[in-house]
């Protein structure tokens, strides 16, 4: 396969996956914003969305303050933001158009229809009237794209480059989500960490006063972690696997180490390695070795070891290695990324 054709297929898949991940994060953040919270907490939530895509600097250059409406506009419809849903779906469609001969008619029409429907939705102000319906539409169109690809395309190199792009992008976005959300997570059992107010009656009075905040903290913690799980379609999966209360450690384990969880890091690397094997060439041995090493560390890793090392340090290293794999794949198979 020509390297330019492979490049278009690879990035077509990455852009459609990137649009879906943006919609997932915005959907969950919008839902969390509807909960009672301070203005500072609400702003922190929207800043976290910008941080996941490393877009805070670009946003600050365009807008004077972080507000819900401005973040939505920037991440959904801003043509000047290459990571906006608008630009991602446009880029996916343009990459598909460039290689129509390598796609089935159904795959091409899916991308083209998605782009046309997006413009209709933006003109009808669906985002302003019902943001969650708009985000569900973006996710649905991404599901349709993957389903049509799997259901209609020949399992040849074109198919494998599409799938490889999908799972590398998904691994990157899942790792960013975990890192940012855990870094800014509420501290569990905050009320229990409060200092006692002396002995006897004073201590009892302090404990009674702390009971209501503790209950509120507990409920907020539940909705916070439940929202993170829902952002990767993992809430029902968590309940099926653990059948217990939601804890940060188990959320991390599910999203990093469970290979039966479709959007976990190990699941993404399993798929990326499998598709890399199908397109291997004389130059790709080192890329396959590094991908296989990363997959093995995830497959045989334990959440206790990750927590002992530090989750942020672990995920930072993971993101560096995934980005290195993307660069190596470009060098081995695609049009090299300009540096």
GROMACS .gro file of N, CA, C and O in nm, residues 25 44 47-54 170-187 224-225 228 231-232 248 251-253 255-256 263 265 306 309-320 323:
model
  220
   25UNK      N    1  -1.622   1.353   2.687
   25UNK     CA    2  -1.578   1.437   2.797
   25UNK      C    3  -1.670   1.557   2.818
   25UNK      O    4  -1.704   1.593   2.931
   44UNK      N    5  -1.323   2.463   3.753
   44UNK     CA    6  -1.219   2.360   3.757
   44UNK      C    7  -1.255   2.243   3.665
   44UNK      O    8  -1.169   2.186   3.598
   47UNK      N    9  -1.193   2.351   3.308
   47UNK     CA   10  -1.049   2.358   3.284
   47UNK      C   11  -0.990   2.218   3.264
   47UNK      O   12  -0.898   2.199   3.185
   48UNK      N   13  -1.045   2.120   3.337
   48UNK     CA   14  -0.996   1.984   3.323
   48UNK      C   15  -1.018   1.932   3.181
   48UNK      O   16  -0.934   1.861   3.126
   49UNK      N   17  -1.131   1.968   3.121
   49UNK     CA   18  -1.159   1.926   2.983
   49UNK      C   19  -1.053   1.984   2.889
   49UNK      O   20  -1.004   1.915   2.798
   50UNK      N   21  -1.018   2.110   2.909
   50UNK     CA   22  -0.915   2.172   2.826
   50UNK      C   23  -0.779   2.107   2.851
   50UNK      O   24  -0.701   2.088   2.757
   51UNK      N   25  -0.751   2.071   2.975
   51UNK     CA   26  -0.622   2.011   3.009
   51UNK      C   27  -0.604   1.874   2.944
   51UNK      O   28  -0.493   1.837   2.906
   52UNK      N   29  -0.713   1.798   2.934
   52UNK     CA   30  -0.703   1.665   2.875
   52UNK      C   31  -0.647   1.672   2.733
   52UNK      O   32  -0.566   1.589   2.693
   53UNK      N   33  -0.691   1.771   2.657
   53UNK     CA   34  -0.641   1.785   2.521
   53UNK      C   35  -0.525   1.881   2.507
   53UNK      O   36  -0.486   1.916   2.395
   54UNK      N   37  -0.467   1.925   2.620
   54UNK     CA   38  -0.356   2.020   2.622
   54UNK      C   39  -0.394   2.146   2.543
   54UNK      O   40  -0.316   2.196   2.461
  170UNK      N   41  -0.748   0.602   2.092
  170UNK     CA   42  -0.827   0.569   2.211
  170UNK      C   43  -0.737   0.552   2.333
  170UNK      O   44  -0.771   0.598   2.442
  171UNK      N   45  -0.623   0.486   2.315
  171UNK     CA   46  -0.530   0.469   2.427
  171UNK      C   47  -0.482   0.604   2.477
  171UNK      O   48  -0.477   0.629   2.598
  172UNK      N   49  -0.447   0.692   2.385
  172UNK     CA   50  -0.400   0.826   2.423
  172UNK      C   51  -0.507   0.901   2.500
  172UNK      O   52  -0.480   0.959   2.607
  173UNK      N   53  -0.630   0.900   2.451
  173UNK     CA   54  -0.737   0.977   2.516
  173UNK      C   55  -0.777   0.917   2.650
  173UNK      O   56  -0.805   0.991   2.745
  174UNK      N   57  -0.780   0.785   2.661
  174UNK     CA   58  -0.815   0.723   2.789
  174UNK      C   59  -0.710   0.755   2.894
  174UNK      O   60  -0.743   0.786   3.009
  175UNK      N   61  -0.583   0.750   2.857
  175UNK     CA   62  -0.476   0.782   2.952
  175UNK      C   63  -0.485   0.928   2.997
  175UNK      O   64  -0.466   0.958   3.116
  176UNK      N   65  -0.514   1.017   2.905
  176UNK     CA   66  -0.527   1.158   2.941
  176UNK      C   67  -0.645   1.180   3.036
  176UNK      O   68  -0.636   1.257   3.133
  177UNK      N   69  -0.755   1.113   3.007
  177UNK     CA   70  -0.872   1.124   3.093
  177UNK      C   71  -0.841   1.078   3.235
  177UNK      O   72  -0.871   1.148   3.333
  178UNK      N   73  -0.780   0.960   3.248
  178UNK     CA   74  -0.748   0.908   3.380
  178UNK      C   75  -0.654   1.002   3.454
  178UNK      O   76  -0.675   1.035   3.572
  179UNK      N   77  -0.552   1.050   3.386
  179UNK     CA   78  -0.452   1.134   3.450
  179UNK      C   79  -0.514   1.263   3.503
  179UNK      O   80  -0.496   1.300   3.620
  180UNK      N   81  -0.589   1.333   3.418
  180UNK     CA   82  -0.645   1.462   3.458
  180UNK      C   83  -0.752   1.444   3.565
  180UNK      O   84  -0.756   1.517   3.664
  181UNK      N   85  -0.839   1.347   3.548
  181UNK     CA   86  -0.950   1.330   3.642
  181UNK      C   87  -0.902   1.280   3.777
  181UNK      O   88  -0.956   1.319   3.881
  182UNK      N   89  -0.801   1.193   3.781
  182UNK     CA   90  -0.750   1.147   3.909
  182UNK      C   91  -0.667   1.256   3.977
  182UNK      O   92  -0.668   1.269   4.099
  183UNK      N   93  -0.596   1.334   3.897
  183UNK     CA   94  -0.514   1.441   3.953
  183UNK      C   95  -0.601   1.546   4.022
  183UNK      O   96  -0.561   1.603   4.123
  184UNK      N   97  -0.721   1.570   3.968
  184UNK     CA   98  -0.810   1.669   4.027
  184UNK      C   99  -0.925   1.607   4.103
  184UNK      O  100  -1.027   1.672   4.125
  185UNK      N  101  -0.910   1.481   4.145
  185UNK     CA  102  -1.020   1.409   4.208
  185UNK      C  103  -1.044   1.458   4.350
  185UNK      O  104  -0.953   1.504   4.417
  186UNK      N  105  -1.170   1.444   4.397
  186UNK     CA  106  -1.198   1.477   4.536
  186UNK      C  107  -1.131   1.377   4.628
  186UNK      O  108  -1.119   1.259   4.595
  187UNK      N  109  -1.087   1.422   4.742
  187UNK     CA  110  -1.023   1.332   4.838
  187UNK      C  111  -1.129   1.254   4.914
  187UNK      O  112  -1.217   1.314   4.975
  224UNK      N  113  -1.894   1.173   4.110
  224UNK     CA  114  -1.771   1.207   4.039
  224UNK      C  115  -1.713   1.084   3.970
  224UNK      O  116  -1.684   1.086   3.849
  225UNK      N  117  -1.694   0.976   4.045
  225UNK     CA  118  -1.635   0.855   3.988
  225UNK      C  119  -1.732   0.787   3.891
  225UNK      O  120  -1.689   0.732   3.789
  228UNK      N  121  -1.694   0.964   3.561
  228UNK     CA  122  -1.574   0.922   3.488
  228UNK      C  123  -1.598   0.789   3.418
  228UNK      O  124  -1.561   0.769   3.301
  231UNK      N  125  -1.809   0.831   3.115
  231UNK     CA  126  -1.742   0.898   3.003
  231UNK      C  127  -1.673   0.799   2.910
  231UNK      O  128  -1.643   0.831   2.795
  232UNK      N  129  -1.649   0.677   2.959
  232UNK     CA  130  -1.590   0.572   2.874
  232UNK      C  131  -1.683   0.451   2.865
  232UNK      O  132  -1.638   0.339   2.840
  248UNK      N  133  -1.173   0.473   4.381
  248UNK     CA  134  -1.076   0.521   4.282
  248UNK      C  135  -0.979   0.413   4.235
  248UNK      O  136  -0.946   0.406   4.117
  251UNK      N  137  -1.152   0.189   3.986
  251UNK     CA  138  -1.174   0.262   3.861
  251UNK      C  139  -1.046   0.262   3.778
  251UNK      O  140  -1.046   0.235   3.658
  252UNK      N  141  -0.933   0.291   3.844
  252UNK     CA  142  -0.804   0.292   3.774
  252UNK      C  143  -0.771   0.153   3.720
  252UNK      O  144  -0.725   0.139   3.606
  253UNK      N  145  -0.794   0.050   3.800
  253UNK     CA  146  -0.766  -0.086   3.756
  253UNK      C  147  -0.849  -0.123   3.634
  253UNK      O  148  -0.799  -0.181   3.537
  255UNK      N  149  -0.984   0.078   3.407
  255UNK     CA  150  -0.952   0.157   3.288
  255UNK      C  151  -0.808   0.138   3.240
  255UNK      O  152  -0.776   0.180   3.129
  256UNK      N  153  -0.726   0.073   3.320
  256UNK     CA  154  -0.587   0.051   3.279
  256UNK      C  155  -0.559  -0.096   3.250
  256UNK      O  156  -0.505  -0.129   3.144
  263UNK      N  157  -1.234  -0.003   2.637
  263UNK     CA  158  -1.160   0.122   2.624
  263UNK      C  159  -1.043   0.130   2.722
  263UNK      O  160  -0.984   0.237   2.740
  265UNK      N  161  -0.658   0.072   2.871
  265UNK     CA  162  -0.528   0.087   2.807
  265UNK      C  163  -0.475  -0.046   2.754
  265UNK      O  164  -0.422  -0.053   2.643
  306UNK      N  165   0.135   0.010   4.029
  306UNK     CA  166   0.115   0.139   3.963
  306UNK      C  167   0.094   0.248   4.066
  306UNK      O  168   0.151   0.358   4.056
  309UNK      N  169   0.417   0.340   4.238
  309UNK     CA  170   0.502   0.424   4.152
  309UNK      C  171   0.448   0.565   4.144
  309UNK      O  172   0.524   0.661   4.134
  310UNK      N  173   0.316   0.578   4.149
  310UNK     CA  174   0.249   0.707   4.131
  310UNK      C  175   0.173   0.706   4.001
  310UNK      O  176   0.233   0.687   3.893
  311UNK      N  177   0.041   0.724   4.008
  311UNK     CA  178  -0.042   0.714   3.888
  311UNK      C  179  -0.005   0.818   3.784
  311UNK      O  180   0.001   0.788   3.664
  312UNK      N  181   0.021   0.940   3.828
  312UNK     CA  182   0.055   1.046   3.732
  312UNK      C  183   0.184   1.014   3.658
  312UNK      O  184   0.192   1.028   3.536
  313UNK      N  185   0.286   0.969   3.731
  313UNK     CA  186   0.414   0.934   3.668
  313UNK      C  187   0.395   0.818   3.571
  313UNK      O  188   0.454   0.818   3.461
  314UNK      N  189   0.315   0.720   3.610
  314UNK     CA  190   0.290   0.604   3.524
  314UNK      C  191   0.222   0.647   3.394
  314UNK      O  192   0.262   0.606   3.284
  315UNK      N  193   0.119   0.729   3.405
  315UNK     CA  194   0.042   0.770   3.287
  315UNK      C  195   0.123   0.865   3.199
  315UNK      O  196   0.110   0.862   3.076
  316UNK      N  197   0.204   0.949   3.260
  316UNK     CA  198   0.291   1.037   3.181
  316UNK      C  199   0.386   0.954   3.095
  316UNK      O  200   0.407   0.981   2.976
  317UNK      N  201   0.444   0.851   3.156
  317UNK     CA  202   0.533   0.760   3.082
  317UNK      C  203   0.456   0.687   2.973
  317UNK      O  204   0.506   0.672   2.860
  318UNK      N  205   0.334   0.643   3.003
  318UNK     CA  206   0.254   0.573   2.904
  318UNK      C  207   0.226   0.663   2.784
  318UNK      O  208   0.239   0.619   2.668
  319UNK      N  209   0.187   0.787   2.809
  319UNK     CA  210   0.157   0.879   2.699
  319UNK      C  211   0.280   0.906   2.614
  319UNK      O  212   0.272   0.914   2.491
  320UNK      N  213   0.395   0.919   2.678
  320UNK     CA  214   0.519   0.940   2.602
  320UNK      C  215   0.546   0.821   2.511
  320UNK      O  216   0.586   0.837   2.394
  323UNK      N  217   0.291   0.810   2.219
  323UNK     CA  218   0.327   0.911   2.119
  323UNK      C  219   0.450   0.868   2.039
  323UNK      O  220   0.459   0.893   1.918
   0.00000   0.00000   0.00000
